[in-house]
């Protein structure tokens, strides 16, 4: 008897939890009208009275705790709370309450204010498209946080975008967390799951069952997700528009085929490193979404020429196409794709590490894509000068051409493409192409390429003064010039480029051109200083004389990089004395001759500076840097 009197609700006599396997089973509830809901359990509930404690002659009654109520009772209380803020407050009491609240469907909430008064709380995470966004990374990615998000955002229109990146090693995101999101966030439109090894088909199926407005799905390295999940998404989320699948080893053709059948609005797909996805899945998706699919990215897949043939025939709406590391695609695939006459709307085409890109294949693409504006070729080992020039002749709409690590391209291909390109080419980029040699080609008298505005040549060791001088005559309208890491460039080649300009330079990057001196910089500042906005002289052989010329002539300059240059305090003082220059970014990393004496000058320049790089300036003391940090509070200082 004494044990009975001292019972506090924690013994097995009455466990205090749910005594029914499914507390929300509809068969347990009977409606008596519009205003009354009565709960009838199958078995008679044990009556419970507050425990009585005898203390001498005095009898005390302990106040009962709400925690002794079973889950089904708490569920009925929570769903009748008057508003979302009240439910959010209850969720803060305990994990048990949070779990119960997060498992309540939105349509189960008996909220008289639903559709009425809108919360006055302004959420800082509302994006431009009007819905709430949450990102969970690493240790913050747990089921408890997802449950809190599901409950907390319900009163503010619901969560619209959720990104989960990584997972907590001990209590990470699992199917339980996604279940809470599916029940509390039916308006979810964007879901990203990255490196979520504990999330499987059950969790994604819950999302598909509860979030029918889903428009974008991003799955990256989720090994437990299979075709079963994509079948559920295809059935439950017909509005899906954007699909990204990367590193999901158990997703194959069946999932893609289901999406192709059930998602007529699909506009963009990106599939990478999924060994089970082959031609069947890609073909079904492309053929079903022929008039809606605009963006395609295929990388590291076991597809063949068949997929490229289907792209060339059915890609009637495709505007952006990216093909990366497709070892089983040959020259025939690119040739058939170009001759399929289906890529009439293609504007951007990027190819990386595909052995099928040959002279014949690229020429076919140029002929079959009349509206192509941007071409990026990376690591195309079998492409030569002949194919590049042939492509330039046929691609009359081309505006931008980028070549990187295409080592069979030489001076002849580079200048040949400039001579034969259409009148719309505006940008040309040449990066890490070791086939370039500095030869005096003796270009014929032809009309210059006056449409070219931007030129970038980076880390091409063979590009030297002779090539640069010829380039100046051929492209007189250049405004943006990047000559980075070119040890063969000196004043002798750079000066002709400056003197043959019909247009004034706006952005110039000469980083790593170790043989350029003050002479070239001073002449550039004199001829083009009044239009220069960005100038990078990192590693150039310049001194304070260049800074004096810049301070005198470059009124519009906002970004200046003189890192690893032999400048001193006098050069910084010259910049500070100029009343015209209004620098926003100044980088002088590795300038060992700049000392604490430059502090007054830097403080004056700091009136307009937003970024200052003083890394590896060994002559500047830490106390001077502390002063700059204190005074230039709005400037981001690196030291």
PDB file of C-alpha atoms in Angstrom, residues 197-391:
ATOM      1  CA  UNK A 197      24.322   8.761 -45.710  1.00  0.00           C
ATOM      2  CA  UNK A 198      21.620   8.118 -43.076  1.00  0.00           C
ATOM      3  CA  UNK A 199      18.753   9.334 -45.237  1.00  0.00           C
ATOM      4  CA  UNK A 200      17.151   6.583 -47.277  1.00  0.00           C
ATOM      5  CA  UNK A 201      14.117   5.851 -49.392  1.00  0.00           C
ATOM      6  CA  UNK A 202      11.704   6.135 -46.474  1.00  0.00           C
ATOM      7  CA  UNK A 203      12.642   9.762 -45.793  1.00  0.00           C
ATOM      8  CA  UNK A 204      12.452  10.892 -49.398  1.00  0.00           C
ATOM      9  CA  UNK A 205       9.188   9.005 -49.874  1.00  0.00           C
ATOM     10  CA  UNK A 206       7.779  10.971 -46.920  1.00  0.00           C
ATOM     11  CA  UNK A 207       8.785  14.189 -48.690  1.00  0.00           C
ATOM     12  CA  UNK A 208       7.122  13.034 -51.892  1.00  0.00           C
ATOM     13  CA  UNK A 209       3.962  12.156 -49.965  1.00  0.00           C
ATOM     14  CA  UNK A 210       3.706  15.435 -48.064  1.00  0.00           C
ATOM     15  CA  UNK A 211       5.422  18.098 -50.215  1.00  0.00           C
ATOM     16  CA  UNK A 212       3.563  18.074 -53.515  1.00  0.00           C
ATOM     17  CA  UNK A 213       4.793  21.554 -54.473  1.00  0.00           C
ATOM     18  CA  UNK A 214       8.429  20.425 -54.710  1.00  0.00           C
ATOM     19  CA  UNK A 215      10.101  22.024 -57.750  1.00  0.00           C
ATOM     20  CA  UNK A 216      13.819  21.426 -57.216  1.00  0.00           C
ATOM     21  CA  UNK A 217      15.539  18.313 -55.861  1.00  0.00           C
ATOM     22  CA  UNK A 218      19.292  18.061 -55.293  1.00  0.00           C
ATOM     23  CA  UNK A 219      20.739  14.713 -54.165  1.00  0.00           C
ATOM     24  CA  UNK A 220      24.508  14.584 -53.659  1.00  0.00           C
ATOM     25  CA  UNK A 221      26.288  11.536 -52.214  1.00  0.00           C
ATOM     26  CA  UNK A 222      23.218   9.895 -50.712  1.00  0.00           C
ATOM     27  CA  UNK A 223      24.094   6.179 -51.020  1.00  0.00           C
ATOM     28  CA  UNK A 224      20.948   4.901 -49.280  1.00  0.00           C
ATOM     29  CA  UNK A 225      18.590   6.499 -51.799  1.00  0.00           C
ATOM     30  CA  UNK A 226      17.488   4.264 -54.670  1.00  0.00           C
ATOM     31  CA  UNK A 227      15.075   4.267 -57.600  1.00  0.00           C
ATOM     32  CA  UNK A 228      12.234   3.667 -55.139  1.00  0.00           C
ATOM     33  CA  UNK A 229      12.576   7.263 -53.926  1.00  0.00           C
ATOM     34  CA  UNK A 230      12.514   8.717 -57.432  1.00  0.00           C
ATOM     35  CA  UNK A 231       9.417   6.654 -58.234  1.00  0.00           C
ATOM     36  CA  UNK A 232       7.687   8.251 -55.236  1.00  0.00           C
ATOM     37  CA  UNK A 233       8.891  11.733 -56.206  1.00  0.00           C
ATOM     38  CA  UNK A 234       7.657  11.241 -59.759  1.00  0.00           C
ATOM     39  CA  UNK A 235       4.222  10.259 -58.455  1.00  0.00           C
ATOM     40  CA  UNK A 236       3.896  12.856 -55.705  1.00  0.00           C
ATOM     41  CA  UNK A 237       5.725  15.873 -57.152  1.00  0.00           C
ATOM     42  CA  UNK A 238       4.506  16.462 -60.717  1.00  0.00           C
ATOM     43  CA  UNK A 239       5.703  20.095 -60.614  1.00  0.00           C
ATOM     44  CA  UNK A 240       9.384  19.105 -60.421  1.00  0.00           C
ATOM     45  CA  UNK A 241      11.436  21.421 -62.648  1.00  0.00           C
ATOM     46  CA  UNK A 242      15.060  20.994 -61.595  1.00  0.00           C
ATOM     47  CA  UNK A 243      16.810  17.703 -60.799  1.00  0.00           C
ATOM     48  CA  UNK A 244      20.417  17.186 -59.651  1.00  0.00           C
ATOM     49  CA  UNK A 245      21.810  13.741 -58.850  1.00  0.00           C
ATOM     50  CA  UNK A 246      25.482  13.320 -57.955  1.00  0.00           C
ATOM     51  CA  UNK A 247      27.354  10.361 -56.543  1.00  0.00           C
ATOM     52  CA  UNK A 248      24.226   8.296 -55.820  1.00  0.00           C
ATOM     53  CA  UNK A 249      25.400   4.769 -56.580  1.00  0.00           C
ATOM     54  CA  UNK A 250      21.983   3.105 -56.216  1.00  0.00           C
ATOM     55  CA  UNK A 251      19.964   5.330 -58.523  1.00  0.00           C
ATOM     56  CA  UNK A 252      19.541   3.950 -62.032  1.00  0.00           C
ATOM     57  CA  UNK A 253      17.481   4.088 -65.197  1.00  0.00           C
ATOM     58  CA  UNK A 254      14.160   3.156 -63.607  1.00  0.00           C
ATOM     59  CA  UNK A 255      14.031   6.305 -61.490  1.00  0.00           C
ATOM     60  CA  UNK A 256      14.783   8.578 -64.438  1.00  0.00           C
ATOM     61  CA  UNK A 257      12.198   6.847 -66.598  1.00  0.00           C
ATOM     62  CA  UNK A 258       9.538   7.429 -63.924  1.00  0.00           C
ATOM     63  CA  UNK A 259      10.402  11.112 -63.692  1.00  0.00           C
ATOM     64  CA  UNK A 260      10.262  11.378 -67.476  1.00  0.00           C
ATOM     65  CA  UNK A 261       6.712   9.956 -67.479  1.00  0.00           C
ATOM     66  CA  UNK A 262       5.279  11.957 -64.582  1.00  0.00           C
ATOM     67  CA  UNK A 263       7.098  15.323 -64.532  1.00  0.00           C
ATOM     68  CA  UNK A 264       6.152  17.198 -67.705  1.00  0.00           C
ATOM     69  CA  UNK A 265       7.603  20.506 -66.471  1.00  0.00           C
ATOM     70  CA  UNK A 266      11.198  19.336 -66.053  1.00  0.00           C
ATOM     71  CA  UNK A 267      13.543  22.095 -67.279  1.00  0.00           C
ATOM     72  CA  UNK A 268      17.006  21.268 -65.945  1.00  0.00           C
ATOM     73  CA  UNK A 269      18.871  18.035 -65.167  1.00  0.00           C
ATOM     74  CA  UNK A 270      22.377  17.511 -63.827  1.00  0.00           C
ATOM     75  CA  UNK A 271      23.580  13.927 -63.392  1.00  0.00           C
ATOM     76  CA  UNK A 272      27.095  13.050 -62.227  1.00  0.00           C
ATOM     77  CA  UNK A 273      28.918   9.891 -61.222  1.00  0.00           C
ATOM     78  CA  UNK A 274      25.961   7.495 -61.060  1.00  0.00           C
ATOM     79  CA  UNK A 275      27.228   4.139 -62.389  1.00  0.00           C
ATOM     80  CA  UNK A 276      23.766   2.579 -62.779  1.00  0.00           C
ATOM     81  CA  UNK A 277      22.496   5.344 -65.061  1.00  0.00           C
ATOM     82  CA  UNK A 278      23.020   4.494 -68.691  1.00  0.00           C
ATOM     83  CA  UNK A 279      21.607   5.356 -72.098  1.00  0.00           C
ATOM     84  CA  UNK A 280      18.096   4.045 -71.299  1.00  0.00           C
ATOM     85  CA  UNK A 281      17.524   6.566 -68.510  1.00  0.00           C
ATOM     86  CA  UNK A 282      18.970   9.530 -70.384  1.00  0.00           C
ATOM     87  CA  UNK A 283      17.106   8.669 -73.592  1.00  0.00           C
ATOM     88  CA  UNK A 284      13.726   8.355 -71.845  1.00  0.00           C
ATOM     89  CA  UNK A 285      14.154  11.662 -70.058  1.00  0.00           C
ATOM     90  CA  UNK A 286      15.265  13.585 -73.150  1.00  0.00           C
ATOM     91  CA  UNK A 287      12.602  12.148 -75.426  1.00  0.00           C
ATOM     92  CA  UNK A 288       9.807  12.862 -72.911  1.00  0.00           C
ATOM     93  CA  UNK A 289      10.919  16.422 -72.112  1.00  0.00           C
ATOM     94  CA  UNK A 290      11.829  17.422 -75.640  1.00  0.00           C
ATOM     95  CA  UNK A 291      10.002  20.757 -75.545  1.00  0.00           C
ATOM     96  CA  UNK A 292      10.671  21.778 -71.926  1.00  0.00           C
ATOM     97  CA  UNK A 293      14.211  20.685 -71.053  1.00  0.00           C
ATOM     98  CA  UNK A 294      16.546  23.679 -71.378  1.00  0.00           C
ATOM     99  CA  UNK A 295      19.641  22.755 -69.316  1.00  0.00           C
ATOM    100  CA  UNK A 296      21.525  19.452 -69.402  1.00  0.00           C
ATOM    101  CA  UNK A 297      24.707  18.473 -67.561  1.00  0.00           C
ATOM    102  CA  UNK A 298      26.064  14.939 -67.855  1.00  0.00           C
ATOM    103  CA  UNK A 299      29.292  14.022 -66.071  1.00  0.00           C
ATOM    104  CA  UNK A 300      31.198  10.782 -65.432  1.00  0.00           C
ATOM    105  CA  UNK A 301      28.452   8.490 -66.723  1.00  0.00           C
ATOM    106  CA  UNK A 302      28.526   5.182 -68.578  1.00  0.00           C
ATOM    107  CA  UNK A 303      26.613   6.547 -71.556  1.00  0.00           C
ATOM    108  CA  UNK A 304      27.519   6.095 -75.206  1.00  0.00           C
ATOM    109  CA  UNK A 305      27.016   7.797 -78.559  1.00  0.00           C
ATOM    110  CA  UNK A 306      23.318   6.862 -78.362  1.00  0.00           C
ATOM    111  CA  UNK A 307      22.650   9.491 -75.684  1.00  0.00           C
ATOM    112  CA  UNK A 308      24.344  12.219 -77.717  1.00  0.00           C
ATOM    113  CA  UNK A 309      22.370  11.225 -80.787  1.00  0.00           C
ATOM    114  CA  UNK A 310      19.137  11.596 -78.800  1.00  0.00           C
ATOM    115  CA  UNK A 311      20.289  15.009 -77.497  1.00  0.00           C
ATOM    116  CA  UNK A 312      20.953  16.121 -81.062  1.00  0.00           C
ATOM    117  CA  UNK A 313      17.503  15.001 -82.198  1.00  0.00           C
ATOM    118  CA  UNK A 314      15.224  15.735 -79.225  1.00  0.00           C
ATOM    119  CA  UNK A 315      16.985  18.702 -77.609  1.00  0.00           C
ATOM    120  CA  UNK A 316      14.689  21.195 -79.266  1.00  0.00           C
ATOM    121  CA  UNK A 317      14.492  23.472 -76.207  1.00  0.00           C
ATOM    122  CA  UNK A 318      18.038  22.975 -74.883  1.00  0.00           C
ATOM    123  CA  UNK A 319      19.970  26.219 -74.412  1.00  0.00           C
ATOM    124  CA  UNK A 320      22.774  25.035 -72.091  1.00  0.00           C
ATOM    125  CA  UNK A 321      24.641  21.761 -72.552  1.00  0.00           C
ATOM    126  CA  UNK A 322      27.610  20.501 -70.515  1.00  0.00           C
ATOM    127  CA  UNK A 323      29.355  17.177 -71.185  1.00  0.00           C
ATOM    128  CA  UNK A 324      32.174  16.162 -68.830  1.00  0.00           C
ATOM    129  CA  UNK A 325      34.290  13.022 -68.623  1.00  0.00           C
ATOM    130  CA  UNK A 326      32.266  10.716 -70.868  1.00  0.00           C
ATOM    131  CA  UNK A 327      34.833   8.044 -71.783  1.00  0.00           C
ATOM    132  CA  UNK A 328      32.467   5.922 -73.904  1.00  0.00           C
ATOM    133  CA  UNK A 329      31.415   8.758 -76.217  1.00  0.00           C
ATOM    134  CA  UNK A 330      33.359   8.830 -79.474  1.00  0.00           C
ATOM    135  CA  UNK A 331      33.765  11.157 -82.431  1.00  0.00           C
ATOM    136  CA  UNK A 332      30.683   9.564 -83.978  1.00  0.00           C
ATOM    137  CA  UNK A 333      28.521  10.723 -81.067  1.00  0.00           C
ATOM    138  CA  UNK A 334      29.476  14.388 -81.476  1.00  0.00           C
ATOM    139  CA  UNK A 335      29.133  14.160 -85.247  1.00  0.00           C
ATOM    140  CA  UNK A 336      25.624  12.658 -85.038  1.00  0.00           C
ATOM    141  CA  UNK A 337      24.619  15.183 -82.355  1.00  0.00           C
ATOM    142  CA  UNK A 338      25.695  18.094 -84.560  1.00  0.00           C
ATOM    143  CA  UNK A 339      23.904  16.690 -87.588  1.00  0.00           C
ATOM    144  CA  UNK A 340      20.698  15.922 -85.702  1.00  0.00           C
ATOM    145  CA  UNK A 341      19.421  19.477 -86.344  1.00  0.00           C
ATOM    146  CA  UNK A 342      17.638  19.510 -82.990  1.00  0.00           C
ATOM    147  CA  UNK A 343      19.947  21.900 -81.113  1.00  0.00           C
ATOM    148  CA  UNK A 344      18.747  25.003 -82.905  1.00  0.00           C
ATOM    149  CA  UNK A 345      18.328  26.910 -79.625  1.00  0.00           C
ATOM    150  CA  UNK A 346      21.643  25.875 -78.052  1.00  0.00           C
ATOM    151  CA  UNK A 347      23.494  28.951 -76.769  1.00  0.00           C
ATOM    152  CA  UNK A 348      26.119  27.579 -74.364  1.00  0.00           C
ATOM    153  CA  UNK A 349      28.152  24.401 -74.900  1.00  0.00           C
ATOM    154  CA  UNK A 350      30.883  23.148 -72.539  1.00  0.00           C
ATOM    155  CA  UNK A 351      32.969  20.004 -73.032  1.00  0.00           C
ATOM    156  CA  UNK A 352      35.626  18.640 -70.669  1.00  0.00           C
ATOM    157  CA  UNK A 353      37.758  15.520 -71.024  1.00  0.00           C
ATOM    158  CA  UNK A 354      35.799  13.924 -73.848  1.00  0.00           C
ATOM    159  CA  UNK A 355      37.952  12.104 -76.376  1.00  0.00           C
ATOM    160  CA  UNK A 356      35.136  12.364 -78.918  1.00  0.00           C
ATOM    161  CA  UNK A 357      35.840  16.064 -79.444  1.00  0.00           C
ATOM    162  CA  UNK A 358      37.830  15.961 -82.648  1.00  0.00           C
ATOM    163  CA  UNK A 359      38.116  18.237 -85.659  1.00  0.00           C
ATOM    164  CA  UNK A 360      35.243  16.458 -87.419  1.00  0.00           C
ATOM    165  CA  UNK A 361      32.993  16.401 -84.354  1.00  0.00           C
ATOM    166  CA  UNK A 362      33.495  20.071 -83.492  1.00  0.00           C
ATOM    167  CA  UNK A 363      32.885  21.181 -87.066  1.00  0.00           C
ATOM    168  CA  UNK A 364      29.573  19.281 -87.072  1.00  0.00           C
ATOM    169  CA  UNK A 365      28.530  20.993 -83.827  1.00  0.00           C
ATOM    170  CA  UNK A 366      29.328  24.393 -85.350  1.00  0.00           C
ATOM    171  CA  UNK A 367      27.132  23.682 -88.358  1.00  0.00           C
ATOM    172  CA  UNK A 368      24.279  22.145 -86.364  1.00  0.00           C
ATOM    173  CA  UNK A 369      24.023  24.873 -83.708  1.00  0.00           C
ATOM    174  CA  UNK A 370      23.451  28.158 -85.554  1.00  0.00           C
ATOM    175  CA  UNK A 371      22.649  30.140 -82.388  1.00  0.00           C
ATOM    176  CA  UNK A 372      25.633  28.975 -80.316  1.00  0.00           C
ATOM    177  CA  UNK A 373      27.091  31.954 -78.418  1.00  0.00           C
ATOM    178  CA  UNK A 374      29.495  30.425 -75.902  1.00  0.00           C
ATOM    179  CA  UNK A 375      31.874  27.481 -76.323  1.00  0.00           C
ATOM    180  CA  UNK A 376      34.156  26.129 -73.566  1.00  0.00           C
ATOM    181  CA  UNK A 377      36.615  23.346 -74.398  1.00  0.00           C
ATOM    182  CA  UNK A 378      38.709  21.858 -71.590  1.00  0.00           C
ATOM    183  CA  UNK A 379      41.202  19.008 -71.939  1.00  0.00           C
ATOM    184  CA  UNK A 380      40.234  18.159 -75.499  1.00  0.00           C
ATOM    185  CA  UNK A 381      43.395  16.289 -76.453  1.00  0.00           C
ATOM    186  CA  UNK A 382      42.372  15.407 -80.031  1.00  0.00           C
ATOM    187  CA  UNK A 383      41.318  18.876 -81.175  1.00  0.00           C
ATOM    188  CA  UNK A 384      43.781  20.587 -83.526  1.00  0.00           C
ATOM    189  CA  UNK A 385      44.130  23.915 -85.323  1.00  0.00           C
ATOM    190  CA  UNK A 386      42.188  22.647 -88.330  1.00  0.00           C
ATOM    191  CA  UNK A 387      39.078  21.809 -86.307  1.00  0.00           C
ATOM    192  CA  UNK A 388      39.162  25.080 -84.372  1.00  0.00           C
ATOM    193  CA  UNK A 389      39.430  27.204 -87.536  1.00  0.00           C
ATOM    194  CA  UNK A 390      36.677  25.193 -89.264  1.00  0.00           C
ATOM    195  CA  UNK A 391      34.415  25.693 -86.266  1.00  0.00           C
TER     196      UNK A 391
END
